[in-house]
Coordinates of C-alpha atoms and ligand atoms in Angstrom, one line a residue:
M1 CA -40.4 -46.3 -51.7
A2 CA -40.7 -46.4 -47.9
K3 CA -37.8 -44.9 -46.3
D4 CA -35.3 -47.0 -44.2
F5 CA -35.1 -46.6 -40.6
T6 CA -32.4 -49.2 -39.6
P7 CA -32.0 -49.5 -35.5
R8 CA -28.6 -49.4 -34.5
P9 CA -27.2 -51.2 -30.9
E10 CA -27.0 -47.5 -29.7
D11 CA -30.7 -46.9 -30.2
R12 CA -31.0 -49.3 -27.5
F13 CA -34.5 -50.8 -28.2
S14 CA -36.1 -53.5 -26.0
F15 CA -38.9 -56.1 -26.0
G16 CA -40.6 -58.4 -23.5
L17 CA -40.4 -61.7 -24.0
W18 CA -44.3 -61.9 -23.7
T19 CA -44.8 -59.1 -26.5
V20 CA -43.5 -61.1 -29.4
G21 CA -44.3 -64.2 -27.5
N22 CA -48.1 -63.1 -27.4
R23 CA -50.5 -65.6 -28.8
G24 CA -53.3 -63.3 -29.1
R25 CA -55.6 -64.7 -26.4
D26 CA -58.2 -62.2 -24.7
P27 CA -61.1 -62.3 -22.6
F28 CA -63.3 -63.1 -25.1
G29 CA -61.3 -65.5 -27.3
D30 CA -58.4 -68.1 -27.0
A31 CA -55.0 -67.9 -29.0
V32 CA -55.0 -67.6 -32.4
R33 CA -51.2 -67.7 -32.8
R34 CA -48.5 -71.0 -32.2
T35 CA -46.1 -70.5 -29.2
I36 CA -42.9 -68.6 -30.4
E37 CA -40.3 -70.8 -28.1
V38 CA -37.7 -68.4 -26.8
P39 CA -34.4 -69.4 -29.1
E40 CA -37.1 -68.1 -31.9
M41 CA -38.2 -65.0 -30.0
L42 CA -34.4 -63.8 -29.6
K43 CA -33.1 -65.0 -32.8
G44 CA -36.5 -62.9 -34.6
L45 CA -35.8 -59.8 -32.5
A46 CA -31.8 -59.9 -33.3
D47 CA -32.5 -60.1 -36.8
I48 CA -34.8 -56.7 -36.5
G49 CA -31.8 -54.9 -34.6
V50 CA -33.2 -54.9 -31.3
Y51 CA -30.4 -54.1 -28.3
G52 CA -32.3 -56.2 -25.5
V53 CA -35.0 -58.4 -24.1
S54 CA -36.8 -58.2 -20.9
F55 CA -38.9 -61.1 -19.1
H56 CA -41.1 -62.3 -16.2
D57 CA -39.5 -64.8 -14.4
D58 CA -42.5 -66.9 -15.3
D59 CA -41.8 -66.0 -19.2
L60 CA -38.5 -67.6 -18.9
M61 CA -38.9 -70.6 -16.6
T62 CA -41.5 -72.8 -16.0
F63 CA -43.6 -72.2 -13.1
G64 CA -43.4 -75.0 -10.5
A65 CA -41.0 -76.6 -12.5
S66 CA -37.6 -78.4 -10.9
E67 CA -34.9 -76.2 -9.9
S68 CA -32.8 -78.4 -12.5
V69 CA -35.6 -77.6 -15.3
R70 CA -35.4 -73.7 -14.5
R71 CA -31.7 -73.6 -14.5
G72 CA -31.8 -75.5 -17.6
E73 CA -34.1 -72.5 -19.1
V74 CA -32.3 -69.9 -17.7
E75 CA -28.9 -71.4 -19.4
L76 CA -30.7 -71.5 -22.9
F77 CA -31.8 -68.4 -22.1
K78 CA -28.1 -66.9 -21.8
K79 CA -26.8 -69.1 -24.5
T80 CA -29.3 -67.6 -26.9
L81 CA -28.3 -64.2 -25.8
D82 CA -24.8 -64.8 -26.6
E83 CA -25.1 -66.6 -29.9
T84 CA -27.7 -63.1 -31.0
G85 CA -25.9 -60.5 -29.0
L86 CA -29.0 -59.2 -27.5
V87 CA -28.7 -58.4 -23.8
C88 CA -31.2 -58.3 -20.6
T89 CA -32.4 -55.3 -20.0
M90 CA -34.7 -55.3 -17.4
A91 CA -36.6 -58.4 -15.3
T92 CA -39.9 -58.6 -13.6
T93 CA -42.1 -60.9 -11.5
N94 CA -45.5 -62.4 -12.5
L95 CA -47.4 -61.8 -9.1
F96 CA -50.6 -61.6 -11.3
F97 CA -51.6 -64.3 -13.3
H98 CA -51.7 -67.7 -10.6
P99 CA -54.8 -67.9 -8.4
I100 CA -53.0 -67.1 -5.5
F101 CA -52.6 -63.9 -6.3
K102 CA -56.4 -63.1 -6.9
D103 CA -56.5 -60.5 -3.9
G104 CA -53.3 -59.2 -4.7
A105 CA -49.3 -60.1 -4.0
F106 CA -47.6 -58.0 -1.5
T107 CA -51.3 -56.4 -0.7
S108 CA -53.3 -59.4 0.0
N109 CA -55.1 -60.0 2.7
D110 CA -53.6 -63.5 3.4
R111 CA -49.8 -62.8 4.9
D112 CA -48.9 -66.2 3.6
V113 CA -49.1 -64.6 0.5
R114 CA -47.9 -61.4 0.9
R115 CA -44.2 -63.9 1.9
Y116 CA -44.6 -65.9 -0.7
A117 CA -44.8 -62.9 -3.3
I118 CA -41.6 -61.6 -1.7
Q119 CA -39.9 -64.8 -2.0
K120 CA -41.0 -65.2 -5.9
V121 CA -39.3 -61.8 -6.6
M122 CA -36.4 -62.4 -4.1
R123 CA -35.6 -65.4 -6.6
N124 CA -36.2 -63.7 -9.9
I125 CA -33.7 -60.9 -8.7
D126 CA -31.2 -63.5 -8.4
V127 CA -31.8 -65.0 -11.8
A128 CA -32.2 -61.0 -13.2
A129 CA -28.7 -60.3 -11.6
E130 CA -27.0 -63.2 -13.2
L131 CA -28.5 -61.8 -16.1
G132 CA -26.6 -58.5 -15.6
A133 CA -30.3 -56.7 -15.8
P134 CA -30.0 -53.0 -14.5
T135 CA -33.7 -53.0 -14.0
Y136 CA -36.0 -54.7 -12.0
V137 CA -39.9 -53.4 -12.6
F138 CA -42.7 -53.9 -10.3
W139 CA -46.2 -53.6 -12.0
G140 CA -48.8 -54.2 -9.2
G141 CA -51.4 -55.2 -11.6
R142 CA -53.5 -57.6 -8.9
E143 CA -52.7 -54.9 -5.9
G144 CA -55.9 -53.3 -5.4
V145 CA -59.2 -53.5 -4.7
E146 CA -63.2 -54.0 -6.4
S147 CA -64.4 -53.2 -3.0
A148 CA -62.9 -50.1 -0.5
A149 CA -64.7 -52.5 2.2
A150 CA -61.9 -54.9 1.6
K151 CA -59.0 -53.5 2.5
D152 CA -57.8 -50.1 4.4
T153 CA -55.5 -48.4 1.9
R154 CA -53.4 -47.1 4.6
D155 CA -52.1 -50.7 5.5
A156 CA -52.2 -51.8 2.0
L157 CA -49.2 -49.0 1.1
A158 CA -48.0 -49.7 4.1
R159 CA -47.7 -53.4 3.4
Y160 CA -46.8 -52.1 -0.3
A161 CA -44.0 -49.9 0.7
E162 CA -42.3 -52.7 3.4
A163 CA -42.2 -55.6 0.6
I164 CA -40.5 -53.1 -1.7
D165 CA -37.8 -51.6 1.0
F166 CA -37.2 -55.2 2.3
L167 CA -36.8 -56.4 -1.8
A168 CA -34.3 -53.3 -2.0
G169 CA -32.5 -54.7 1.5
Y170 CA -32.1 -57.7 -0.3
V171 CA -30.6 -56.1 -3.2
K172 CA -27.9 -54.0 -1.4
D173 CA -27.0 -57.0 0.9
K174 CA -26.3 -59.1 -2.1
G175 CA -24.6 -56.5 -3.5
Y176 CA -26.6 -56.3 -7.0
S177 CA -26.2 -53.3 -9.2
M178 CA -29.8 -53.2 -9.9
R179 CA -32.6 -50.3 -9.6
F180 CA -36.1 -50.9 -9.5
A181 CA -38.8 -49.2 -11.2
L182 CA -42.3 -49.2 -10.2
E183 CA -44.9 -49.2 -13.1
P184 CA -48.5 -47.5 -12.5
K185 CA -51.8 -48.2 -13.6
P186 CA -55.2 -47.1 -12.7
N187 CA -57.1 -50.4 -13.3
E188 CA -57.6 -53.8 -15.0
P189 CA -57.4 -56.8 -13.7
R190 CA -58.3 -55.0 -10.1
G191 CA -61.5 -52.7 -10.1
D192 CA -59.1 -50.0 -8.4
I193 CA -55.2 -50.8 -8.7
F194 CA -52.8 -49.1 -5.7
L195 CA -50.2 -46.9 -7.0
P196 CA -52.5 -45.5 -10.2
T197 CA -50.3 -42.8 -11.9
V198 CA -46.8 -42.1 -11.8
G199 CA -47.9 -39.3 -9.5
H200 CA -49.2 -41.8 -7.3
A201 CA -46.2 -43.6 -7.9
L202 CA -43.5 -40.6 -7.7
A203 CA -45.2 -39.6 -3.9
F204 CA -45.2 -43.1 -2.8
I205 CA -41.6 -43.2 -3.7
E206 CA -40.8 -40.3 -1.3
K207 CA -42.1 -42.7 1.6
L208 CA -39.6 -45.5 1.1
E209 CA -36.7 -46.1 3.2
H210 CA -34.3 -47.0 -0.1
R211 CA -36.3 -44.1 -2.1
E212 CA -32.5 -43.6 -4.2
M213 CA -32.9 -46.9 -5.8
V214 CA -36.6 -46.6 -6.7
G215 CA -37.6 -45.0 -10.0
V216 CA -41.0 -45.6 -12.3
N217 CA -41.9 -47.3 -15.3
P218 CA -44.2 -45.2 -16.9
E219 CA -46.4 -47.0 -19.9
V220 CA -48.1 -44.9 -22.5
A221 CA -51.4 -47.1 -22.1
H222 CA -51.7 -46.7 -18.7
E223 CA -51.3 -43.1 -18.3
T224 CA -53.7 -42.6 -21.2
M225 CA -56.2 -44.7 -19.8
S226 CA -57.0 -42.5 -16.9
G227 CA -57.0 -39.5 -19.4
L228 CA -54.1 -38.0 -18.7
S229 CA -51.2 -36.7 -20.6
F230 CA -48.5 -39.4 -20.9
Y231 CA -45.8 -37.0 -22.0
Q232 CA -46.6 -34.7 -19.0
G233 CA -45.8 -37.7 -16.5
V234 CA -42.9 -38.6 -18.1
A235 CA -41.5 -34.8 -18.2
Q236 CA -42.1 -34.8 -14.4
A237 CA -40.5 -38.2 -13.8
I238 CA -37.4 -36.7 -15.5
W239 CA -37.4 -33.8 -13.5
Q240 CA -37.1 -35.7 -10.4
D241 CA -34.8 -37.9 -11.5
K242 CA -37.1 -40.7 -11.7
L243 CA -37.2 -42.2 -15.1
F244 CA -35.7 -45.3 -14.7
H245 CA -37.5 -47.5 -17.1
I246 CA -40.5 -46.7 -20.2
D247 CA -42.9 -48.8 -21.8
L248 CA -43.7 -48.0 -25.1
N249 CA -47.0 -48.9 -26.8
D250 CA -50.2 -47.1 -27.9
Q251 CA -53.6 -46.5 -26.8
R252 CA -57.1 -44.8 -27.2
P253 CA -58.1 -42.8 -24.2
G254 CA -60.8 -44.3 -22.2
R255 CA -60.4 -47.8 -23.3
F256 CA -59.1 -51.3 -21.7
D257 CA -55.2 -51.7 -21.9
Q258 CA -55.0 -52.3 -25.5
D259 CA -50.8 -52.1 -25.9
F260 CA -51.3 -51.2 -29.6
R261 CA -48.1 -51.0 -31.5
F262 CA -46.0 -47.7 -30.5
G263 CA -47.1 -45.0 -33.2
S264 CA -50.2 -46.5 -34.1
E265 CA -52.6 -43.9 -32.7
G266 CA -51.3 -40.9 -30.9
L267 CA -49.0 -39.4 -33.6
K268 CA -48.7 -35.7 -32.0
D269 CA -48.5 -37.5 -28.5
H270 CA -45.7 -39.2 -29.9
F271 CA -43.6 -37.1 -31.7
F272 CA -43.6 -34.7 -28.7
L273 CA -42.7 -37.6 -26.3
V274 CA -39.7 -39.2 -28.4
R275 CA -38.6 -35.4 -28.4
L276 CA -38.6 -35.2 -25.0
L277 CA -36.7 -38.7 -24.7
E278 CA -34.3 -37.6 -27.4
N279 CA -33.8 -34.2 -26.0
S280 CA -33.8 -34.9 -22.4
G281 CA -30.6 -37.0 -22.6
Y282 CA -32.6 -40.2 -21.0
S283 CA -30.1 -42.7 -21.0
G284 CA -32.3 -46.0 -20.3
V285 CA -33.9 -48.4 -22.8
K286 CA -36.9 -47.9 -25.2
H287 CA -38.8 -50.8 -24.1
F288 CA -41.9 -51.7 -25.9
D289 CA -44.3 -53.5 -23.9
A290 CA -47.0 -54.0 -26.7
H291 CA -48.4 -56.7 -28.6
A292 CA -49.7 -57.4 -31.9
Y293 CA -53.0 -57.2 -32.8
R294 CA -55.6 -60.5 -32.7
T295 CA -55.6 -60.6 -36.0
E296 CA -52.4 -61.2 -37.0
D297 CA -50.2 -64.5 -37.5
V298 CA -46.6 -64.9 -36.8
D299 CA -45.6 -62.8 -39.5
G300 CA -47.8 -60.2 -38.3
V301 CA -46.0 -60.3 -34.9
W302 CA -42.9 -59.5 -36.9
D303 CA -44.5 -56.4 -38.7
F304 CA -45.9 -55.2 -35.5
A305 CA -42.1 -55.2 -33.8
R306 CA -40.6 -53.8 -36.9
G307 CA -43.4 -51.2 -36.7
C308 CA -42.6 -50.0 -33.3
I309 CA -39.3 -49.2 -34.0
R310 CA -40.2 -47.6 -37.5
N311 CA -42.6 -45.3 -35.6
Y312 CA -40.2 -44.3 -32.7
L313 CA -37.1 -43.6 -35.3
A314 CA -39.2 -41.3 -37.7
F315 CA -40.6 -39.5 -34.8
A316 CA -37.0 -38.6 -33.7
E317 CA -36.0 -37.9 -37.2
K318 CA -38.9 -35.6 -37.4
A319 CA -38.4 -34.0 -34.4
R320 CA -34.8 -33.3 -35.1
E321 CA -36.0 -31.6 -38.4
F322 CA -38.6 -29.4 -36.2
D323 CA -35.6 -28.2 -33.9
A324 CA -33.4 -27.2 -36.7
D325 CA -35.8 -25.6 -38.4
P326 CA -35.2 -21.8 -38.3
R327 CA -38.9 -20.9 -38.6
V328 CA -39.6 -23.1 -35.0
A329 CA -36.5 -21.0 -33.4
A330 CA -38.1 -17.6 -34.2
A331 CA -41.6 -19.1 -33.4
M332 CA -40.4 -20.4 -29.9
S333 CA -38.2 -17.2 -29.5
Y334 CA -41.7 -15.4 -29.5
T335 CA -43.7 -17.4 -27.5
G336 CA -40.7 -17.2 -24.9
V337 CA -40.1 -20.9 -24.5
A338 CA -36.8 -20.4 -23.3
D339 CA -37.6 -17.8 -20.5
L340 CA -39.2 -19.9 -18.5
A341 CA -35.9 -21.4 -17.6
E342 CA -35.0 -17.9 -16.0
P343 CA -35.6 -17.9 -12.6
T344 CA -38.3 -15.5 -11.5
I345 CA -37.3 -14.7 -8.5
G346 CA -34.5 -17.4 -6.5
S347 CA -34.6 -18.0 -2.9
F348 CA -36.5 -16.2 -0.2
S349 CA -34.7 -13.4 1.3
K350 CA -35.8 -10.2 2.7
E351 CA -34.5 -8.3 -0.1
A352 CA -36.1 -10.0 -2.7
A353 CA -39.4 -9.9 -0.8
A354 CA -38.9 -6.1 -0.4
G355 CA -38.0 -5.2 -3.7
L356 CA -40.6 -7.2 -5.2
L357 CA -43.2 -5.5 -3.0
A358 CA -41.7 -2.3 -4.3
E359 CA -42.0 -3.0 -8.5
S360 CA -44.7 -2.1 -10.3
F361 CA -46.3 -3.8 -12.9
D362 CA -48.2 -3.0 -16.4
V363 CA -50.9 -5.3 -16.0
E364 CA -52.9 -3.8 -18.8
A365 CA -50.0 -4.1 -20.8
L366 CA -48.7 -7.7 -19.8
A367 CA -52.5 -9.0 -20.3
Q368 CA -52.5 -7.6 -24.1
R369 CA -49.5 -10.2 -25.0
G370 CA -50.4 -12.8 -27.6
Y371 CA -47.7 -16.0 -27.1
G372 CA -48.3 -17.3 -30.5
I373 CA -48.8 -20.7 -29.8
E374 CA -51.0 -21.7 -32.7
A375 CA -48.4 -20.7 -35.4
L376 CA -45.8 -22.8 -33.1
D377 CA -47.6 -25.4 -32.9
Q378 CA -48.6 -25.4 -36.5
L379 CA -45.2 -25.9 -37.3
A380 CA -45.4 -28.9 -35.0
V381 CA -48.5 -30.5 -36.9
D382 CA -46.4 -29.3 -40.4
H383 CA -43.4 -31.5 -39.6
I384 CA -45.3 -34.5 -38.5
L385 CA -47.4 -34.4 -41.5
G386 CA -44.2 -33.8 -43.8
I387 CA -45.2 -30.7 -45.4
A388 CA -43.2 -27.9 -43.3
Ligands
LIG1 C1 -47.7 -54.7 -17.9 O1 -48.3 -53.4 -18.4 C2 -46.6 -54.9 -17.4 C3 -46.3 -56.4 -17.4 O2 -46.3 -56.6 -18.6 C4 -44.9 -56.3 -16.7 O3 -45.1 -56.6 -15.4 C5 -44.9 -55.0 -17.0 C6 -43.2 -54.8 -17.5 O4 -42.9 -53.6 -18.4 N1 -45.8 -54.0 -17.7
LIG2 MN1 -50.2 -52.0 -20.3
LIG3 MN1 -46.3 -52.4 -18.9

């Protein structure tokens, strides 16, 4: 009998409308599934214990429709949120699908396109605020180049920062309690996307006027595509108090953006990621930006959604068991894991510098030390495999 992992509202799992609504279209094939309308999506997500949902403006409101039609779509969404008990956990803007954005949105060479993009975000920020979304995500899928001849990256980043700061000013002026989260990705659809990794995004944020309200929304697939450790990117974002949101899915390194079910690929990576999120006090939502395999019918979509949640909860349980295992505590003590938390020397002072210069070290003895990390890591693998 398979073990049960039932989510609770306090687990704060959320899905984007575009995830369970994904119809399986890809660059080489047409849609394979019928459209799941928003009310059916919300009811299905509520039935599996999800806490909230997120949306792009164009997921929720028909692009180009009259204001009255768009208003009706928002009202239906609000009504269904109320009926299902779901909350709106994040909003974002589709600045990538319409041809107008083919050369970018905030960084298009065409100033009118740049101004239209900012206007499109402003309009959806208003809807997001009405729905109570605490986080607004910016994924610059079209912000990039195929040829370095096309843009001076310094100008592109200046325009990017200008747009984010203007929109932050708009949020402040309106008195909305909303924070921004930048979502990095290295490429696809553009040949090279600006702000390609968590590191680039964290550095970019420090150049912003309103840096205090801007954080990151790392996505598993996007750091993994670069061959980077998603865990390390998230850990640094937490260290810098900038993990405002997170996109959970799965991915094989060196491949196109697969957006697989969370936990379907990187078992060890996700064990340590979930342990980090659970132990770090991350208070944001656990947001899945993923979709079912193209092979699936609508029933398979709900298998996918349940699987994302099941895997997260299973990793969280295994992480608790790992941390409660006295053998792990002993192994970590031998490795000196807790010792790294002890300051090395503290802030500079003449006395500290003189003291250190006068200190002698037994370099050969220090070089002989073994850290016991093989045994410690094997304990983690044992717990992941359920053989501890
Ligand atoms: C793709 O990974 C992006 C878009 O789906 C969206 O803008 C963002 C929201 O999490 N992720
Ligand atoms: Mn992705
Ligand atoms: Mn994403």
